[in-house]
PDB file of C-alpha atoms in Angstrom:
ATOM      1  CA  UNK A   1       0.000   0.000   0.000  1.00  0.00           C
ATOM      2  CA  UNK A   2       2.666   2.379   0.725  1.00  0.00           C
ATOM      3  CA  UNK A   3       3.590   2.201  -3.398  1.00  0.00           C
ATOM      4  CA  UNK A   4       0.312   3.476  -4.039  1.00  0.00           C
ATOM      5  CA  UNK A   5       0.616   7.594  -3.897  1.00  0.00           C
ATOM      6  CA  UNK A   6       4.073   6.580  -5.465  1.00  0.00           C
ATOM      7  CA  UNK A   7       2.879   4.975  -8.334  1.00  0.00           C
ATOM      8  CA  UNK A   8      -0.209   7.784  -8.478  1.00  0.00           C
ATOM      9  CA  UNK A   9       2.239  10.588  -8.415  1.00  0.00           C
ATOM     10  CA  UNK A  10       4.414   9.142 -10.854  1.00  0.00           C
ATOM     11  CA  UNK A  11       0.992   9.038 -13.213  1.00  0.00           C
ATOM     12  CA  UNK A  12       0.540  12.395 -12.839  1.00  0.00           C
ATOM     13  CA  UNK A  13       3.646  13.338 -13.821  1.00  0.00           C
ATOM     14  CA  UNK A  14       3.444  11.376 -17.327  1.00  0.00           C
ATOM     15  CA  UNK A  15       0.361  13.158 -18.023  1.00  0.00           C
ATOM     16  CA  UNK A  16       1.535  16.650 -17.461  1.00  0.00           C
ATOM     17  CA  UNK A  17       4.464  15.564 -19.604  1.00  0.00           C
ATOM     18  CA  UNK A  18       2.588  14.334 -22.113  1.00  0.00           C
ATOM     19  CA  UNK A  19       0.276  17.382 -22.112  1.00  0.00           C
ATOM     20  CA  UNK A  20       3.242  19.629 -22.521  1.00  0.00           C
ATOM     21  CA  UNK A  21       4.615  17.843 -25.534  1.00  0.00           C
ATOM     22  CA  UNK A  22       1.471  17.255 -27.442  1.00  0.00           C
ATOM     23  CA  UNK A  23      -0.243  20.387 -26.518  1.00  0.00           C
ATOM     24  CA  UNK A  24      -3.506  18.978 -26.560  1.00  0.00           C
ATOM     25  CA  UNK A  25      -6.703  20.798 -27.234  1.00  0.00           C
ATOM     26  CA  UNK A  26      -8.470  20.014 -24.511  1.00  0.00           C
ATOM     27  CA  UNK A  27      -6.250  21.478 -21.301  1.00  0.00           C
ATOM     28  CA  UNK A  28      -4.759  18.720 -18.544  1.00  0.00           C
ATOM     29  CA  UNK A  29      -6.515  21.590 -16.032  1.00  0.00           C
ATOM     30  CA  UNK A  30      -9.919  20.635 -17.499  1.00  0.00           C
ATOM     31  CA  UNK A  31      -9.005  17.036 -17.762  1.00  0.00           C
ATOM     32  CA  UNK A  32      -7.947  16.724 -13.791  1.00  0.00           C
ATOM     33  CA  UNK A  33     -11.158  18.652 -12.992  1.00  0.00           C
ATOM     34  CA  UNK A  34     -12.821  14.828 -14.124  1.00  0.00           C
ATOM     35  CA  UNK A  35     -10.573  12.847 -11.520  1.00  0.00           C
ATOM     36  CA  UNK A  36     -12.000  11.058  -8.400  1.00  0.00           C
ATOM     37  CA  UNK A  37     -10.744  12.289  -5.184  1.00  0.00           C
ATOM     38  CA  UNK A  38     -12.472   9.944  -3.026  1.00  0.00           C
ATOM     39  CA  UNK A  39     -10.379   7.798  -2.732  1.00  0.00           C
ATOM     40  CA  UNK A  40      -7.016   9.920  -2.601  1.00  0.00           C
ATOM     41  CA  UNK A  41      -4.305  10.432  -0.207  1.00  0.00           C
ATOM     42  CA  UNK A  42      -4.114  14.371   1.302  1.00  0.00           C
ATOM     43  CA  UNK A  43      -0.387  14.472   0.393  1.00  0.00           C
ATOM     44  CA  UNK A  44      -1.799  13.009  -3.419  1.00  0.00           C
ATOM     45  CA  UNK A  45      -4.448  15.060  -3.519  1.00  0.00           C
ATOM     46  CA  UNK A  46      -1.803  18.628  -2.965  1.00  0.00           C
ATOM     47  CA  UNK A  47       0.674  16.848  -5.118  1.00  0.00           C
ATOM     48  CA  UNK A  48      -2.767  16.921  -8.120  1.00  0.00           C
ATOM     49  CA  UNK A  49      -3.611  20.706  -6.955  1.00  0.00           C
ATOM     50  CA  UNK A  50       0.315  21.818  -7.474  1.00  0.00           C
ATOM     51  CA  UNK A  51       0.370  20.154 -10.746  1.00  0.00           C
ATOM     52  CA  UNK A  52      -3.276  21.707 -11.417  1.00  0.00           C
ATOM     53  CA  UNK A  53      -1.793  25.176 -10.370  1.00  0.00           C
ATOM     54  CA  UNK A  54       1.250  25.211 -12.689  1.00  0.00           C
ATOM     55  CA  UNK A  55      -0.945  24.135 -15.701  1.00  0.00           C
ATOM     56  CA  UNK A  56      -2.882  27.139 -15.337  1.00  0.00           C
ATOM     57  CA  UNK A  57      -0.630  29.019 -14.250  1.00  0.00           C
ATOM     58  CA  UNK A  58       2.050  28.261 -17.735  1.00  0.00           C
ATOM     59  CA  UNK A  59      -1.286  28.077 -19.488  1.00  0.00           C
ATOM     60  CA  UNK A  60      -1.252  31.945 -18.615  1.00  0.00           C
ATOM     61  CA  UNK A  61       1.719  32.371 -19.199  1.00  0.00           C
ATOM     62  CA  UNK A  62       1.621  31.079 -23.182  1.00  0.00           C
ATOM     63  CA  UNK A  63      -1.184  33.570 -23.068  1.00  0.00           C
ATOM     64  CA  UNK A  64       0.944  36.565 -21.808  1.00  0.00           C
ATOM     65  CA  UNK A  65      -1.767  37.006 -18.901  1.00  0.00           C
ATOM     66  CA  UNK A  66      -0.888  38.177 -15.485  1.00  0.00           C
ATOM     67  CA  UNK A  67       0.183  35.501 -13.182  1.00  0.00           C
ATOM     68  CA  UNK A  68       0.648  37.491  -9.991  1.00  0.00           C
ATOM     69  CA  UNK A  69       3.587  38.902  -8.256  1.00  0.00           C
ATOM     70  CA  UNK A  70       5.064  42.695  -8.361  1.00  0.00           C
ATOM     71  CA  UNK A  71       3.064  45.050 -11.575  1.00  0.00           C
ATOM     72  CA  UNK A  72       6.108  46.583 -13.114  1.00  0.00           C
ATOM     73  CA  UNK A  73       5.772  50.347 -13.004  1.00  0.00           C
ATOM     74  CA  UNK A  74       4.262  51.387 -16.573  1.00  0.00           C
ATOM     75  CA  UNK A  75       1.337  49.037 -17.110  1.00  0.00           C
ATOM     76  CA  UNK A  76      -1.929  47.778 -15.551  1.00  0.00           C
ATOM     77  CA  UNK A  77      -3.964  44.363 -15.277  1.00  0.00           C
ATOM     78  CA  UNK A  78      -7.321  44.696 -16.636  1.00  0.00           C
ATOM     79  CA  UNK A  79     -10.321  42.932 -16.194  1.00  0.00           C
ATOM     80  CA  UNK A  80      -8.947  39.663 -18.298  1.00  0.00           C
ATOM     81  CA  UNK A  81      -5.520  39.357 -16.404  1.00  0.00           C
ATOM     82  CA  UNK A  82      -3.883  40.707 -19.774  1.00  0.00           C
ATOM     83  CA  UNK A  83      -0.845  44.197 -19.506  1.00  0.00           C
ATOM     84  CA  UNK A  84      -2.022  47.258 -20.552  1.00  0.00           C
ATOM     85  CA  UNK A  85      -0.347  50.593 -21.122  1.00  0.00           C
ATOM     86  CA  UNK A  86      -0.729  52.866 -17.807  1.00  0.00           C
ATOM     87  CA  UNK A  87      -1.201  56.120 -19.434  1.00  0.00           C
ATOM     88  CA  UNK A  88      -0.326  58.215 -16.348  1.00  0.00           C
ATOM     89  CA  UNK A  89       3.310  56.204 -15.611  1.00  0.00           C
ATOM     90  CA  UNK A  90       4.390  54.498 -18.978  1.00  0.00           C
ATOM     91  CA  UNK A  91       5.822  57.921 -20.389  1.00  0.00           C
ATOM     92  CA  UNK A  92       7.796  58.387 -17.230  1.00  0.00           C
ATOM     93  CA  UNK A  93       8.929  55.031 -17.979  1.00  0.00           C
ATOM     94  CA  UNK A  94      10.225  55.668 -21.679  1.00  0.00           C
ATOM     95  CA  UNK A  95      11.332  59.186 -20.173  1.00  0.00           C
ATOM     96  CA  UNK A  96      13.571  57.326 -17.706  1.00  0.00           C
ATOM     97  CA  UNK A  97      15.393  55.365 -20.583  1.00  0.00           C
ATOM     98  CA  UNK A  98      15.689  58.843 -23.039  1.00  0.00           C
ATOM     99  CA  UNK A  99      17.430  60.396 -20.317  1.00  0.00           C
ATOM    100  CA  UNK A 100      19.854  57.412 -18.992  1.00  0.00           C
ATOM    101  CA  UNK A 101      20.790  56.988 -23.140  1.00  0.00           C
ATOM    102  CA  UNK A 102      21.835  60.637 -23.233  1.00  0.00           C
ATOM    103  CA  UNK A 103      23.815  60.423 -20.404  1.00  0.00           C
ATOM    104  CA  UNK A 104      21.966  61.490 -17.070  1.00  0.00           C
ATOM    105  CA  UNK A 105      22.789  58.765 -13.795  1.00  0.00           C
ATOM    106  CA  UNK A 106      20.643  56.488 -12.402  1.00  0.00           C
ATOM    107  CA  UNK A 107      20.608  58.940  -9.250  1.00  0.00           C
ATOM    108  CA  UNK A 108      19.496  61.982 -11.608  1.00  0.00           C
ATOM    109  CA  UNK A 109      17.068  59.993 -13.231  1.00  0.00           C
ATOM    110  CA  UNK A 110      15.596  58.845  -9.050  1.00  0.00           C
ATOM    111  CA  UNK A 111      15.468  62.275  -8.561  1.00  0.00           C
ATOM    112  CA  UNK A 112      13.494  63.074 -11.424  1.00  0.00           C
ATOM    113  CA  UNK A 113      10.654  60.229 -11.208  1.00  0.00           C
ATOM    114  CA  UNK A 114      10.826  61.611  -7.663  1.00  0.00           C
ATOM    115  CA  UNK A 115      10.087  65.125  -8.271  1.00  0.00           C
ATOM    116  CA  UNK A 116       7.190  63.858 -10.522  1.00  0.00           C
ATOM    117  CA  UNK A 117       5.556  61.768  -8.000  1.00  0.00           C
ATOM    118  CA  UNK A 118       6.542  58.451  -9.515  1.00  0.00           C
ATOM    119  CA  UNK A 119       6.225  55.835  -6.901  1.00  0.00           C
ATOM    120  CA  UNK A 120       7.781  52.192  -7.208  1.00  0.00           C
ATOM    121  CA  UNK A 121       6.178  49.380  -7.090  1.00  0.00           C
ATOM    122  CA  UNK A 122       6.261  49.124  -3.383  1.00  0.00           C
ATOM    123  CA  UNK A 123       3.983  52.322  -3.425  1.00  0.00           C
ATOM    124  CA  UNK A 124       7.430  54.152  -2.043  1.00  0.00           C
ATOM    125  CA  UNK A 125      10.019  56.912  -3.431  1.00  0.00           C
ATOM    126  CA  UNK A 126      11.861  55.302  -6.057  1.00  0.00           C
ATOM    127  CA  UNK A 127      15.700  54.382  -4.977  1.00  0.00           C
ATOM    128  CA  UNK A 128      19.010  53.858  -7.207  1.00  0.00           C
ATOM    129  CA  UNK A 129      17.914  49.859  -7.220  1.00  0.00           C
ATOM    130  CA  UNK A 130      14.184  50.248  -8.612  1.00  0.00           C
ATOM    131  CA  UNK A 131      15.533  52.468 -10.927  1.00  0.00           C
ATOM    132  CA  UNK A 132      18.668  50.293 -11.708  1.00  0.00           C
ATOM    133  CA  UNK A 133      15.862  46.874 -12.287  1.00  0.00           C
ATOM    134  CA  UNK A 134      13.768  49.381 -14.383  1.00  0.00           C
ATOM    135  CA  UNK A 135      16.506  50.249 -17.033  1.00  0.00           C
ATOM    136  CA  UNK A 136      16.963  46.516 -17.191  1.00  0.00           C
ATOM    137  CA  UNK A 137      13.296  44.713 -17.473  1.00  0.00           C
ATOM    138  CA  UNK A 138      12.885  43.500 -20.287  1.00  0.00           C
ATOM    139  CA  UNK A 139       9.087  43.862 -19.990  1.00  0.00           C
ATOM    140  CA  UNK A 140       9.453  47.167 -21.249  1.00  0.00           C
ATOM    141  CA  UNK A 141      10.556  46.051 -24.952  1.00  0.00           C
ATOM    142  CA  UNK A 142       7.382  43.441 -24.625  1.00  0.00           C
ATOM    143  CA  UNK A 143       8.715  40.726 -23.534  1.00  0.00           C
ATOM    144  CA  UNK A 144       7.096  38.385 -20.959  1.00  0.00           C
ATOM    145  CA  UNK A 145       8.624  35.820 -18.992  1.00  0.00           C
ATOM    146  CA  UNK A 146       7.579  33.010 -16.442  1.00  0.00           C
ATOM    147  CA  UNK A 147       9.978  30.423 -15.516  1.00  0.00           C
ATOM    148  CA  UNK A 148      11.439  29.450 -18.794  1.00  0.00           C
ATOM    149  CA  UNK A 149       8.654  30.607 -20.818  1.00  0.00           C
ATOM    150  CA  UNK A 150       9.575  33.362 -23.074  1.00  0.00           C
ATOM    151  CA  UNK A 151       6.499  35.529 -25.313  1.00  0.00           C
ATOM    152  CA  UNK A 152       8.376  38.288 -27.363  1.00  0.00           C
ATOM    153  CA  UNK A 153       5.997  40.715 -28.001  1.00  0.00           C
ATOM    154  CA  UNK A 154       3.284  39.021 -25.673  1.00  0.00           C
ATOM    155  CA  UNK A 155       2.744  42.248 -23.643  1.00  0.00           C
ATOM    156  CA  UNK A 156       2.430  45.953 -25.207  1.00  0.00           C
ATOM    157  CA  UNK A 157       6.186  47.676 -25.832  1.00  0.00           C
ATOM    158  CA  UNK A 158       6.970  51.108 -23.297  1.00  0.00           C
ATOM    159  CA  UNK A 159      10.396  51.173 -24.906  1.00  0.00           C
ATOM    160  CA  UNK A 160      11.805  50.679 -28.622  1.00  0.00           C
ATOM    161  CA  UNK A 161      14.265  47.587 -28.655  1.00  0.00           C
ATOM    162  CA  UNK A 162      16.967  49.844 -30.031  1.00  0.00           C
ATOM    163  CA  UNK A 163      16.576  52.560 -27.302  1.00  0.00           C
ATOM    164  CA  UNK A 164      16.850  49.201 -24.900  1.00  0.00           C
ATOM    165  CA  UNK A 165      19.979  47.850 -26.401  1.00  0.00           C
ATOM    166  CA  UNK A 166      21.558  50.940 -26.483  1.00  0.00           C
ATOM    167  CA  UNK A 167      20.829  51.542 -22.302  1.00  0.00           C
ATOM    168  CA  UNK A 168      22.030  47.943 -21.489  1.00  0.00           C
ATOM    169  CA  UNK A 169      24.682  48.787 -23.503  1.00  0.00           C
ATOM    170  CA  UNK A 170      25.709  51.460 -21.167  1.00  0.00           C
ATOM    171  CA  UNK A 171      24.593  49.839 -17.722  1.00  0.00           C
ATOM    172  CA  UNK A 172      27.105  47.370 -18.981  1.00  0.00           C
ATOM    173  CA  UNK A 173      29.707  49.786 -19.481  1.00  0.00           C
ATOM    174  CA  UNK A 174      29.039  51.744 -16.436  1.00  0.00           C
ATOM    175  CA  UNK A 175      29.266  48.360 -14.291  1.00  0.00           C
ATOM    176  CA  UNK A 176      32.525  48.227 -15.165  1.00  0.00           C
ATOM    177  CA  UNK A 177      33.926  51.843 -15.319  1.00  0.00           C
ATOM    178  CA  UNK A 178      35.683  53.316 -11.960  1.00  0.00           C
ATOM    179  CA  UNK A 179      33.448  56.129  -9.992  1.00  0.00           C
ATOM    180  CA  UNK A 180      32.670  58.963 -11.146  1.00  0.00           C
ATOM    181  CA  UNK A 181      33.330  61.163  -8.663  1.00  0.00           C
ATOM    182  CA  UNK A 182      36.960  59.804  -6.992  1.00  0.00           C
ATOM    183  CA  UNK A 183      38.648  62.444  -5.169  1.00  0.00           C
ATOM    184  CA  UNK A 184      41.459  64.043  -6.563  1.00  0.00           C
ATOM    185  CA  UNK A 185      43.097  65.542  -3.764  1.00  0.00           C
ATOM    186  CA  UNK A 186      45.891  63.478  -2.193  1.00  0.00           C
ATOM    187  CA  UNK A 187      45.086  63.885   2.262  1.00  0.00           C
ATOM    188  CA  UNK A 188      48.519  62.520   3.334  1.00  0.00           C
TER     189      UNK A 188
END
């Protein structure tokens, strides 16, 4: 008896593999939603939910919709789980990337969402590391992501892909470079 959730577990696994490499019409989701329980172990019967969760959950995901977690500054969810354009923060947003590619720091361009009232996405002032992760989502060129799932294009574009390039470009280059502002003056 003790093989039993084994060899159960092990069944659900072959069917979620299978789903994923036949992509069948009908969803696994739908199928497990026809499976006795009755007769099910608790620890089977969360091992069936998890599996049910991450089916919807990448089924979302090949669908570009909202799967939870942190709204990146620049968009909002609407009533179908899908990204829209915020139309009061996604300028600030492209903003943000004109000025970094022309030259201005990351702590000029903190100050500046600042003094407009930009808030991250924590609700709070923005800081050098929101606005360091915002140069470098790649949301903002359209691109959505969960786990190794990859949509290009799957979510409306705040930022041209050249105008991207051209700022990771320079993050990288900045990484690297010595400070800015070293003092010159010897104090010995």
């Amino acid at each position: 008896e003790d093989y039993q959730p084994w060899i159960k577990c092990r069944a659900v696994e072959r069917m979620l593999l299978y789903y994923q490499q036949h992509q069948e019409k009908e969803s696994l989701a739908r199928w497990l939603d026809r499976v006795d329980y009755s007769n099910v172990t608790p620890e089977f019967r969360k091992t069936l939910m998890d599996f049910y969760m991450e089916v919807g959950m990448t089924e979302n995901a090949l669908k570009s919709k909202y799967n939870g977690g942190t709204r990146p500054i620049g968009y909002l969810i609407d009533s179908d789980q899908c990204f829209q354009l915020d139309p009061l923060t996604a300028p600030f947003v492209r903003e943000a990337f004109q000025r970094y590619d022309e030259g201005a720091t990351m702590t000029q361009i903190r100050d500046w969402l600042n003094e407009q009232g930009v808030k991250n996405t924590r609700g709070q002032k923005m800081t050098y590391n929101s606005v360091q992760h915002l140069l470098s989502n790649r949301r903002y060129i359209g691109e959505y992501t969960y786990r190794d799932i990859v949509v290009p294009d799957g979510i409306p574009a705040i930022v041209p892909q050249d105008l991207f390039d051209r700022v990771q470009q320079k993050l990288a280059k900045n990484k690297k470079a010595p400070a800015r502002h070293k003092a010159e003056d010897d104090y010995l």
